[in-house]
Coordinates of C-alpha atoms in Angstrom, one line a residue:
M282 CA 137.4 88.3 104.9
E283 CA 139.7 90.0 107.4
P284 CA 139.6 88.8 111.0
T285 CA 137.0 90.3 113.3
L286 CA 138.0 93.7 114.7
P287 CA 137.4 93.8 118.5
I288 CA 135.0 96.5 119.4
Y289 CA 134.5 97.6 123.0
L290 CA 131.1 99.2 123.4
K291 CA 130.5 101.7 126.2
F292 CA 127.5 103.9 127.0
S293 CA 127.0 106.3 129.8
D294 CA 123.8 108.2 131.0
V295 CA 122.0 107.3 127.8
S296 CA 118.6 109.1 127.7
Y297 CA 115.9 109.2 125.0
Q298 CA 112.8 111.4 125.0
I299 CA 109.8 111.9 122.8
L300 CA 108.8 115.5 122.6
G301 CA 105.2 116.5 122.9
K302 CA 103.4 118.2 120.1
V303 CA 104.0 121.9 119.3
G304 CA 102.0 124.0 121.8
E305 CA 101.8 121.3 124.5
S306 CA 103.3 121.8 127.9
P307 CA 106.8 120.4 128.7
S308 CA 105.1 117.8 130.9
A309 CA 103.9 116.2 127.6
T310 CA 107.5 115.1 126.9
K311 CA 107.9 111.3 127.5
Y312 CA 111.2 109.8 128.6
V313 CA 111.7 106.4 127.1
L314 CA 115.2 106.0 128.6
K315 CA 116.6 107.8 131.6
G316 CA 120.4 107.7 132.2
V317 CA 121.2 104.1 131.3
T318 CA 124.9 103.1 131.7
G319 CA 126.7 100.0 130.7
S320 CA 129.4 98.3 128.6
V321 CA 130.0 95.1 126.6
F322 CA 133.3 93.8 125.3
P323 CA 134.4 91.3 122.7
G324 CA 133.7 87.8 123.9
E325 CA 130.6 88.8 125.9
V326 CA 126.9 88.6 125.4
L327 CA 124.9 91.5 126.9
A328 CA 121.2 90.9 127.5
L329 CA 118.8 93.8 127.7
M330 CA 115.9 92.6 129.8
G331 CA 112.7 94.2 131.2
P332 CA 109.0 94.3 130.8
S333 CA 107.3 95.4 127.6
G334 CA 107.6 99.2 127.1
G335 CA 110.7 99.3 129.3
G336 CA 112.9 100.8 126.6
K337 CA 114.8 97.7 125.5
T338 CA 114.4 98.1 121.7
T339 CA 115.0 101.9 121.9
L340 CA 118.3 101.3 123.7
L341 CA 119.3 98.6 121.2
N342 CA 118.5 101.0 118.3
L343 CA 120.6 103.7 120.0
L344 CA 123.6 101.4 120.6
S345 CA 123.5 100.1 117.0
G346 CA 123.5 103.6 115.5
K347 CA 120.0 103.1 113.9
V348 CA 118.8 106.0 116.0
N349 CA 121.0 109.0 116.5
I350 CA 122.0 109.8 120.1
K351 CA 122.4 113.5 119.3
G352 CA 119.7 115.7 120.8
H353 CA 118.8 113.3 123.5
G354 CA 121.5 112.6 126.1
G355 CA 124.5 110.6 127.2
S356 CA 127.4 109.2 125.2
I357 CA 128.0 106.0 123.3
T358 CA 131.5 105.0 122.2
Y359 CA 133.0 102.2 120.1
N360 CA 136.7 101.7 121.1
D361 CA 136.4 105.0 122.9
Q362 CA 135.4 106.7 119.6
P363 CA 131.9 108.1 118.6
Y364 CA 129.8 106.4 115.9
S365 CA 131.2 106.9 112.4
K366 CA 130.2 105.7 108.9
W367 CA 132.8 103.0 108.7
L368 CA 131.1 101.3 111.7
R369 CA 128.0 100.6 109.6
K370 CA 129.8 97.7 107.8
R371 CA 131.1 96.4 111.2
I372 CA 127.6 96.2 112.7
G373 CA 125.0 93.5 112.2
F374 CA 121.4 94.0 113.2
V375 CA 118.8 91.2 113.4
L376 CA 115.2 92.4 113.5
Q377 CA 112.6 90.9 115.7
D378 CA 110.4 90.1 112.7
D379 CA 112.0 87.8 110.1
V380 CA 112.2 89.9 107.0
V381 CA 113.0 87.4 104.2
F382 CA 111.5 86.5 100.8
P383 CA 109.2 83.5 101.3
H384 CA 109.7 81.9 97.9
L385 CA 113.5 81.8 97.9
T386 CA 115.4 78.8 99.3
V387 CA 117.9 79.2 102.2
R388 CA 120.8 78.8 99.9
E389 CA 119.5 81.4 97.4
T390 CA 118.7 83.9 100.2
L391 CA 122.2 83.8 101.6
I392 CA 124.0 83.6 98.2
Y393 CA 122.2 86.7 96.9
A394 CA 123.0 88.6 100.2
A395 CA 126.7 87.6 99.8
L396 CA 126.8 88.7 96.2
L397 CA 125.4 92.1 97.1
R398 CA 127.2 92.8 100.4
L399 CA 130.7 91.2 100.3
P400 CA 133.6 93.2 99.0
K401 CA 134.3 93.8 95.3
T402 CA 137.7 92.3 95.7
L403 CA 136.2 88.8 96.2
T404 CA 135.2 86.7 93.2
K405 CA 131.7 85.4 92.7
Q406 CA 132.9 81.9 93.7
Q407 CA 134.5 83.2 96.9
K408 CA 131.3 85.0 97.8
E409 CA 129.3 81.8 97.2
E410 CA 131.8 79.8 99.3
R411 CA 131.3 82.4 102.1
A412 CA 127.5 81.9 102.0
M413 CA 128.0 78.1 102.1
N414 CA 130.3 78.4 105.1
V415 CA 127.7 80.5 106.9
I416 CA 125.1 77.8 106.2
S417 CA 127.4 75.2 107.7
E418 CA 128.2 77.4 110.7
L419 CA 124.5 77.8 111.5
G420 CA 123.6 74.2 110.9
L421 CA 121.3 74.8 108.0
E422 CA 122.7 72.2 105.6
S423 CA 119.7 69.9 105.9
C424 CA 117.2 72.7 104.8
Q425 CA 119.4 74.7 102.4
D426 CA 117.3 73.8 99.3
T427 CA 114.0 74.3 101.1
I428 CA 112.1 77.6 100.5
I429 CA 111.9 80.0 103.5
G430 CA 108.1 80.0 103.5
G431 CA 105.8 82.4 105.3
A432 CA 102.2 82.9 106.5
L433 CA 100.7 81.5 103.3
V434 CA 103.6 79.3 102.1
R435 CA 104.9 76.3 104.0
G436 CA 108.7 76.3 104.4
I437 CA 111.4 75.9 107.0
S438 CA 110.7 76.1 110.8
G439 CA 110.7 79.3 112.8
G440 CA 114.1 78.5 114.4
E441 CA 115.7 77.9 111.0
R442 CA 114.2 81.1 109.6
K443 CA 115.7 83.0 112.5
R444 CA 119.1 81.4 111.8
V445 CA 118.8 82.5 108.2
C446 CA 118.2 86.1 109.3
I447 CA 121.2 85.9 111.6
G448 CA 123.2 84.4 108.7
N449 CA 122.3 87.4 106.6
E450 CA 124.1 89.6 109.1
I451 CA 127.2 87.5 109.9
L452 CA 128.1 87.1 106.2
L453 CA 130.3 90.2 106.7
D454 CA 131.8 88.9 109.9
P455 CA 130.6 91.9 111.9
S456 CA 132.4 92.9 115.1
L457 CA 129.1 94.0 116.8
L458 CA 126.0 91.9 116.5
F459 CA 122.6 93.3 117.7
L460 CA 119.5 91.2 118.0
D461 CA 116.0 92.2 118.8
E462 CA 114.1 89.4 120.6
P463 CA 115.9 86.6 118.7
T464 CA 114.0 83.9 120.7
S465 CA 110.5 85.4 120.3
G466 CA 107.9 82.8 119.3
L467 CA 110.3 79.9 119.5
D468 CA 110.1 76.8 121.7
S469 CA 112.5 76.5 124.6
T470 CA 114.8 74.0 122.9
T471 CA 115.1 76.1 119.7
A472 CA 115.5 79.3 121.7
L473 CA 118.4 77.6 123.7
R474 CA 120.1 76.6 120.4
I475 CA 119.9 80.2 119.1
T476 CA 121.3 81.5 122.4
Q477 CA 124.1 78.9 122.4
M478 CA 125.0 80.0 118.9
L479 CA 125.2 83.6 120.0
H480 CA 127.4 82.5 122.9
N481 CA 129.7 80.7 120.5
M482 CA 129.9 83.8 118.2
A483 CA 130.9 86.0 121.2
H484 CA 133.6 83.6 122.2
A485 CA 135.0 83.8 118.6
G486 CA 135.7 87.5 119.2
K487 CA 132.4 89.2 118.5
T488 CA 130.5 91.6 120.8
V489 CA 126.9 90.6 121.1
V490 CA 123.9 92.6 122.4
T491 CA 120.4 91.2 122.5
T492 CA 117.1 92.1 123.9
I493 CA 115.2 89.3 125.7
H494 CA 111.7 89.4 127.2
Q495 CA 111.5 86.5 129.6
P496 CA 114.0 83.7 129.0
S497 CA 114.1 80.3 130.6
S498 CA 116.6 79.7 133.4
R499 CA 118.8 77.8 130.9
L500 CA 118.8 80.7 128.5
F501 CA 119.5 83.2 131.3
N502 CA 122.7 81.3 132.3
K503 CA 124.1 81.8 128.8
F504 CA 124.3 85.6 129.2
D505 CA 127.5 87.2 130.4
K506 CA 126.1 90.6 131.3
L507 CA 122.7 91.9 132.0
I508 CA 120.9 95.2 132.0
L509 CA 117.5 95.2 133.8
L510 CA 115.3 98.1 132.6
G511 CA 112.2 99.3 134.3
K512 CA 110.2 102.3 133.1
G513 CA 113.3 103.4 131.0
S514 CA 115.7 103.4 134.0
S515 CA 118.4 100.9 134.7
L516 CA 117.7 98.8 137.8
Y517 CA 120.7 96.5 137.4
F518 CA 123.8 96.3 135.3
G519 CA 126.6 93.7 135.9
K520 CA 127.3 90.0 135.4
A521 CA 124.1 88.0 134.8
S522 CA 125.3 85.3 137.2
E523 CA 125.5 87.9 140.1
A524 CA 122.1 89.5 139.6
M525 CA 120.3 87.3 142.1
L526 CA 123.0 88.0 144.7
Y527 CA 122.7 91.8 144.2
F528 CA 118.9 91.8 144.7
S529 CA 119.3 89.6 147.7
S530 CA 121.7 92.1 149.1
I531 CA 119.1 94.9 149.0
G532 CA 116.4 92.7 150.6
C533 CA 114.7 91.2 147.5
S534 CA 114.7 87.4 147.4
P535 CA 112.3 84.9 146.1
L536 CA 110.4 83.0 148.8
I537 CA 109.6 80.1 146.4
A538 CA 111.6 78.3 143.7
M539 CA 111.5 80.7 140.8
N540 CA 113.2 81.2 137.4
P541 CA 115.7 84.1 137.8
A542 CA 114.4 85.9 134.7
E543 CA 110.8 85.7 136.0
F544 CA 111.9 87.0 139.4
L545 CA 113.7 90.0 137.7
I546 CA 110.8 90.9 135.4
D547 CA 108.5 90.8 138.4
L548 CA 110.7 93.3 140.2
A549 CA 110.9 95.6 137.2
N550 CA 107.1 95.6 137.2
G551 CA 106.9 96.3 140.9
N552 CA 105.4 92.9 141.7
M553 CA 106.6 91.7 145.2
N554 CA 104.3 88.7 145.5
D555 CA 106.2 85.6 146.7
K556 CA 109.3 87.8 147.4
S557 CA 110.8 89.1 150.6
M558 CA 110.1 92.8 151.3
P559 CA 113.2 95.0 151.9
S560 CA 113.3 96.3 155.5
E561 CA 113.5 99.9 154.3
L562 CA 110.1 99.6 152.6
K563 CA 108.6 97.8 155.6
D564 CA 109.7 100.6 157.9
K565 CA 108.4 103.2 155.6
F566 CA 104.9 101.8 155.1
L567 CA 104.3 100.0 158.4
R568 CA 106.5 102.0 160.8
G569 CA 108.0 98.9 162.3
G570 CA 105.1 96.6 161.8
Q571 CA 105.6 93.0 160.9
E572 CA 102.8 92.2 158.5
F573 CA 100.8 94.0 155.8
K574 CA 97.3 93.5 157.1
H575 CA 95.6 95.5 154.3
Q576 CA 96.3 95.8 150.6
E577 CA 96.4 99.6 150.8
Q578 CA 99.3 99.4 153.3
R579 CA 101.5 97.6 150.7
P580 CA 104.0 99.7 148.7
S581 CA 102.8 100.5 145.2
P582 CA 104.8 99.4 142.1
V583 CA 106.0 103.1 141.8
D584 CA 107.4 102.9 145.4
I585 CA 109.1 99.6 144.6
H586 CA 110.5 101.0 141.4
D587 CA 111.9 104.1 143.2
Y588 CA 113.5 101.9 145.9
L589 CA 115.2 99.7 143.3
L590 CA 116.4 102.7 141.3
D591 CA 117.8 104.4 144.4
S592 CA 119.5 101.2 145.5
Y593 CA 121.1 100.9 142.1
E594 CA 122.2 104.5 141.9
S595 CA 123.8 104.4 145.4
R596 CA 125.5 100.9 145.1
V597 CA 126.3 100.3 141.5
A598 CA 125.9 103.2 139.0
Q599 CA 128.9 105.3 140.1
L600 CA 131.3 102.3 140.2
E601 CA 130.3 101.4 136.7
K602 CA 130.8 104.9 135.4
Q603 CA 134.3 104.9 136.9
K604 CA 135.1 101.7 135.0
L605 CA 134.1 103.3 131.7
L606 CA 136.8 105.9 132.1
K607 CA 139.5 103.2 131.6
P608 CA 140.8 103.2 128.0
V609 CA 140.3 100.0 126.0
P610 CA 143.3 98.0 124.7
I611 CA 142.8 98.4 120.9
D612 CA 145.3 98.6 118.1
T613 CA 144.5 101.9 116.3
T614 CA 146.6 101.1 113.2
R615 CA 144.5 98.0 112.6
D616 CA 141.4 100.1 113.2
V617 CA 142.4 102.4 110.3
Q618 CA 143.3 99.4 108.0
V619 CA 140.0 97.7 108.5
G620 CA 138.0 100.9 108.0
S621 CA 139.8 101.7 104.7
S622 CA 139.3 98.1 103.4
L623 CA 135.6 98.4 103.9
K624 CA 135.4 101.2 101.3
D625 CA 135.7 98.6 98.6
S626 CA 132.7 96.5 99.9
G627 CA 129.6 95.9 97.9
A628 CA 128.8 95.4 94.3
T629 CA 128.8 97.7 91.3
W630 CA 125.6 99.2 90.0
W631 CA 125.4 96.7 87.1
Q632 CA 126.2 93.8 89.4
Q633 CA 123.4 95.0 91.8
Y634 CA 121.0 95.3 88.9
Y635 CA 121.9 91.8 87.5
I636 CA 121.6 90.1 91.0
L637 CA 118.4 91.9 91.9
F638 CA 116.9 91.0 88.5
W639 CA 117.4 87.3 89.0
R640 CA 116.4 87.4 92.6
G641 CA 113.2 89.2 91.7
L642 CA 112.5 86.8 88.9
K643 CA 112.8 83.7 91.1
Q644 CA 110.9 85.3 94.0
R645 CA 107.9 86.5 91.9
R646 CA 107.5 83.6 89.4
H647 CA 105.3 81.9 92.1
D648 CA 103.0 84.8 92.3
Y649 CA 102.6 85.5 88.6
L650 CA 102.3 81.9 87.6
S651 CA 100.4 80.5 90.5
W652 CA 97.6 78.1 89.6
I653 CA 95.0 80.5 90.9
R654 CA 96.1 83.3 88.6
V655 CA 96.6 81.0 85.6
T656 CA 93.1 79.5 86.2
Q657 CA 91.6 83.0 86.5
V658 CA 93.0 84.2 83.2
L659 CA 92.2 80.9 81.3
A660 CA 88.7 80.8 82.7
I661 CA 87.9 84.4 81.6
A662 CA 89.5 83.8 78.2
V663 CA 87.3 80.8 77.6
I664 CA 84.1 82.6 78.8
V665 CA 84.9 85.6 76.6
G666 CA 85.5 83.3 73.7
L667 CA 82.2 81.5 74.1
L668 CA 80.2 84.7 74.6
W669 CA 81.6 86.3 71.4
W670 CA 81.9 83.0 69.6
R671 CA 82.6 83.4 65.9
S672 CA 81.4 87.0 65.8
D673 CA 81.9 89.2 62.7
A674 CA 81.6 92.8 61.6
S675 CA 79.1 92.4 58.8
T676 CA 76.4 94.6 60.3
P677 CA 76.5 97.8 62.4
K678 CA 75.0 95.8 65.4
K679 CA 77.7 93.1 65.1
I680 CA 80.4 95.8 64.8
Q681 CA 79.2 97.3 68.1
D682 CA 79.3 93.8 69.7
Q683 CA 82.9 93.4 68.7
A684 CA 83.7 96.9 69.9
G685 CA 82.3 95.8 73.3
L686 CA 84.7 92.8 73.2
L687 CA 87.7 95.1 72.4
F688 CA 86.7 97.5 75.2
F689 CA 86.5 94.6 77.7
I690 CA 90.0 93.5 76.7
S691 CA 91.3 97.0 77.3
V692 CA 89.6 97.2 80.7
F693 CA 90.7 93.7 81.8
W694 CA 94.3 94.2 80.9
G695 CA 94.3 97.6 82.6
F696 CA 92.5 96.5 85.8
L697 CA 94.5 93.3 86.5
P698 CA 98.1 94.8 86.3
V699 CA 97.1 97.8 88.4
F700 CA 95.8 95.7 91.3
T701 CA 98.8 93.4 91.0
A702 CA 101.3 96.2 91.0
I703 CA 99.9 98.2 94.0
F704 CA 101.0 95.4 96.3
T705 CA 104.6 95.5 95.1
F706 CA 106.2 98.2 97.2
P707 CA 103.9 98.0 100.3
Q708 CA 104.7 94.3 100.6
E709 CA 108.4 94.8 100.0
R710 CA 108.8 97.9 102.1
A711 CA 110.2 96.1 105.2
M712 CA 112.8 94.3 103.0
L713 CA 113.6 97.5 101.1
V714 CA 114.1 99.5 104.3
K715 CA 116.2 96.8 105.9
E716 CA 118.5 96.3 102.9
M717 CA 118.8 100.0 102.1
S718 CA 119.7 100.8 105.7
V719 CA 122.9 98.8 105.2
N720 CA 123.6 100.2 101.7
M721 CA 123.1 96.8 100.2
Y722 CA 122.3 98.3 96.8
K723 CA 121.3 101.6 95.1
L724 CA 117.6 102.4 95.0
S725 CA 117.9 103.0 91.2
A726 CA 119.3 99.5 90.7
Y727 CA 116.5 98.0 92.7
F728 CA 113.8 100.0 90.9
M729 CA 115.1 99.1 87.4
A730 CA 115.5 95.4 88.3
R731 CA 112.1 95.3 89.8
N732 CA 110.5 96.7 86.7
I733 CA 112.4 94.8 84.1
S734 CA 112.2 91.4 85.9
D735 CA 108.4 91.8 85.8
L736 CA 108.2 92.1 82.0
P737 CA 108.8 88.4 81.1
L738 CA 106.3 87.3 83.6
D739 CA 103.8 89.9 82.5
L740 CA 103.8 88.7 78.9
I741 CA 103.1 85.0 79.4
L742 CA 99.4 85.1 80.4
P743 CA 98.4 88.0 78.1
I744 CA 99.8 86.0 75.1
V745 CA 97.9 82.9 76.2
F746 CA 94.7 84.9 76.8
L747 CA 94.9 86.6 73.3
L748 CA 95.7 83.3 71.6
I749 CA 92.5 81.7 73.0
V750 CA 90.2 84.7 72.6
Y751 CA 91.4 86.0 69.2
F752 CA 90.6 82.9 67.2
M753 CA 87.5 81.9 69.2
V754 CA 85.7 85.2 68.6
G755 CA 86.7 85.5 65.0
L756 CA 88.7 88.7 64.9
K757 CA 90.6 89.8 61.8
P758 CA 92.5 86.6 60.6
D759 CA 95.8 88.4 59.9
F760 CA 99.1 87.7 61.6
T761 CA 100.2 91.3 61.4
V762 CA 96.9 92.4 63.0
F763 CA 97.3 89.8 65.7
L764 CA 100.9 91.1 66.5
Q765 CA 99.7 94.7 66.6
S766 CA 96.8 93.8 68.9
M767 CA 99.3 91.9 71.2
M768 CA 101.7 95.0 71.2
T769 CA 98.7 97.2 72.2
I770 CA 97.8 95.0 75.1
V771 CA 101.5 94.9 76.2
L772 CA 101.6 98.8 76.2
S773 CA 98.4 98.8 78.2
I774 CA 99.8 96.3 80.7
I775 CA 103.1 98.2 81.2
A776 CA 101.3 101.6 81.5
A777 CA 98.7 100.2 84.0
Q778 CA 101.5 98.5 86.0
G779 CA 103.3 101.9 86.2
L780 CA 100.1 103.5 87.6
G781 CA 99.8 100.7 90.2
L782 CA 103.5 101.1 91.2
A783 CA 103.1 104.8 91.6
I784 CA 99.9 104.5 93.8
G785 CA 101.6 101.8 95.9
A786 CA 104.8 103.8 96.4
A787 CA 102.8 107.0 97.2
L788 CA 100.7 105.5 99.9
M789 CA 102.7 102.4 101.1
D790 CA 99.4 101.0 102.5
V791 CA 97.6 98.2 100.6
K792 CA 94.1 99.1 101.7
K793 CA 94.5 102.8 100.9
A794 CA 96.2 102.1 97.6
A795 CA 93.4 99.6 96.6
T796 CA 90.7 102.2 97.4
L797 CA 92.4 104.9 95.4
A798 CA 93.2 102.5 92.5
S799 CA 89.6 101.4 92.3
V800 CA 88.4 105.0 92.0
I801 CA 90.9 105.8 89.3
I802 CA 90.3 102.6 87.3
M803 CA 86.5 103.1 87.4
T804 CA 87.0 106.7 86.3
F805 CA 89.3 105.6 83.4
M806 CA 86.8 102.9 82.4
L807 CA 83.8 105.3 82.3
A808 CA 85.8 107.8 80.3
G809 CA 87.2 105.0 78.0
G810 CA 85.1 105.9 75.0
F811 CA 82.5 103.0 75.1
F812 CA 79.9 104.1 77.7
V813 CA 80.0 107.8 77.0
Q814 CA 80.7 109.1 73.4
R815 CA 80.3 112.8 74.1
V816 CA 82.0 113.7 77.3
P817 CA 81.4 117.3 78.6
F818 CA 84.3 119.6 77.8
F819 CA 85.1 120.2 81.5
M820 CA 85.6 116.4 81.9
S821 CA 87.1 115.6 78.6
W822 CA 90.7 115.8 79.9
I823 CA 90.1 112.6 81.9
R824 CA 89.9 110.4 78.8
Y825 CA 93.4 111.5 77.7
L826 CA 94.8 110.3 81.0
S827 CA 93.0 107.0 80.6
F828 CA 95.0 104.1 79.2
N829 CA 91.7 102.3 78.7
Y830 CA 90.7 105.0 76.2
H831 CA 93.9 104.8 74.2
T832 CA 94.0 101.0 74.2
Y833 CA 90.4 100.8 73.1
R834 CA 90.9 103.2 70.2
L835 CA 94.1 101.4 69.1
L836 CA 92.4 98.0 69.1
L837 CA 89.6 99.5 67.0
K838 CA 92.0 101.1 64.6
I839 CA 93.9 97.8 64.2
Q840 CA 90.8 95.7 63.6
Y841 CA 88.9 98.2 61.3
S842 CA 91.7 100.1 59.5
C843 CA 91.3 100.9 55.8
S844 CA 93.5 102.5 53.2
S845 CA 90.5 104.6 52.0
L846 CA 87.5 104.9 54.2
G847 CA 85.2 106.0 51.4
N848 CA 85.9 103.3 48.7
S849 CA 86.8 100.2 50.7
R850 CA 84.6 97.2 50.3
Y851 CA 85.3 96.2 54.0
G852 CA 82.0 96.9 55.8
P853 CA 83.3 98.5 59.1
C854 CA 85.0 101.3 57.2
N855 CA 81.7 102.7 56.1
S856 CA 80.1 102.2 59.5
A857 CA 78.8 105.4 61.0
F858 CA 80.0 104.1 64.4
I859 CA 83.6 103.7 63.2
K860 CA 83.6 107.0 61.3
G861 CA 82.3 108.8 64.3
L862 CA 85.3 107.7 66.4
R863 CA 87.8 109.5 64.1
L864 CA 90.5 106.9 64.6
H865 CA 93.1 108.5 62.4
N866 CA 96.4 106.7 62.4
G867 CA 96.7 105.8 66.1
G868 CA 100.0 107.7 66.6
M869 CA 98.6 109.9 69.4
E870 CA 97.3 107.0 71.3
A871 CA 100.5 105.0 71.1
G872 CA 102.5 108.1 72.1
A873 CA 100.3 108.8 75.1
M874 CA 100.7 105.3 76.4
I875 CA 104.5 105.4 76.0
A876 CA 104.5 108.7 77.9
M877 CA 102.4 107.0 80.7
I878 CA 104.8 104.1 80.9
F879 CA 107.7 106.4 81.7
G880 CA 105.7 109.1 83.5
Y881 CA 104.1 106.8 86.1
R882 CA 107.4 105.0 86.8
L883 CA 109.1 108.3 87.3
L884 CA 106.5 109.2 89.9
A885 CA 106.9 105.8 91.6
Y886 CA 110.6 106.3 91.8
I887 CA 110.2 109.8 93.3
F888 CA 107.8 108.5 95.9
L889 CA 110.2 105.7 96.7
R890 CA 113.1 108.1 97.2
K891 CA 110.9 110.2 99.6
M892 CA 110.0 107.0 101.5
R893 CA 113.7 106.2 101.8
L894 CA 114.5 109.6 103.0
R895 CA 111.8 109.4 105.7
S896 CA 113.1 106.1 106.8
A897 CA 116.7 107.3 106.9
S898 CA 115.6 110.4 109.0
C899 CA 114.1 108.0 111.6
L900 CA 117.4 106.1 112.0

């Protein structure tokens, strides 16, 4: 890893607006940011502070390049240059929500990230050493072999999880580190440790920008610079240690002992309780009076905001804009060298596939082989085995009973994979968007690895299910027939899984996807060839799209196949029920299911690409 390249971040008159709908008046346009100016240099921590809805996260997204400044207003420069692609590898962004896989350990999480993100010129061992160095740097040695955990899985603490997320970003030794509410939800001691860590990173040569809602006084003192935002406007920019002096100079001082951050947030909200009132406001509202006798005489939050904004514009804003005109002391030759070296970063497509395959296998083995899922499959297998205990096909009635069993198997191993697969992409969307935004891997490598890593896990429970059911119910005692039945169920599972992936990728919403999947599965089941033998011609096309229909017919063909239907001594071959199905050789059914396997996955990939493009257009 090359040394950190110093990056001087400057921004002037940054504005951001949300346009109203087509046909609405210009007044419908909402300004999220209005002319914000500031700067932060290597070795400094800049805090963006203000009430909720004040524009902190929007400004952070603009400064980091996640949102394009073009079409809005103002300028943002990095070493006096506009944003360019090579900066993407020089910027780390830590989201407010901890987007990590809950079933991976701390060590696995950081090692997989290092293998995917670090330059190709480094060996696997060097990348793993870098991950271990980050673990040591962040003080995570004691929990490195503990799973991350989440809402439903117990793991590491919230502070440790936040440090893992920061570790994911500092693996590349970024010059600029952006953090959105890194102390949110943490106790004061843990929050202080996170802030001290950011302070140490800045002193090592990085430029750090973070949003903060309402820090403790100890946290507040760790910041070098501060921007106080109120209603999208800058009410203060300068050294954090001088903020109280500035507001005191314009007549706003706390009348009681108060946390500086709490005092500043109150001002940004227009709350003057327990604070001195500036003489200009007193003169304006009381015309020289000494006390506010009635509540309606007091200045409104809007009046206070306007006063603070006018004071900032007249006393600070122009001076800061003049400072931004000074060129930064940067070595441009080194700038070019670092930019060119980053072209070799990342892993090859096959390396990405291999890494994502093993990461996916480790992450999802807990879901596929959880005791709840195993118990569910085993319990249903035993119940089915007992209900059809030692059945045979000696009479037409018994043949129909066995046909009901085969239809249930086709429905069960169509229903279960669909409702497992629809959760895949909606649940991993945040992780996918996060990792794709930094070009961590190709979408095709992720998609292939995601599909292939599921196959070994998908086959374990169906094999166990069929081993229990097949011999309990007395199906055809032939090893070849058993293997053919197993292969048919595997085809059904893979086809059903593809449908679930396509529905999940199309809607990216679990509730909507589950509703649509239930309608489709019920339709496929009804048209599956067991409940209705003669489907009206205008609805007959549905059964050819139903993997239940094809699976059911294949299982019947395998169980009751005959070399000659007319002369065989085997009873089912002469059954009117079997003859009426016209099973033929099963080639059409197998071909249709193979087409579904690839067709549904192609649809899922197309939907994922569209989702990625939508996400990219928002950045």
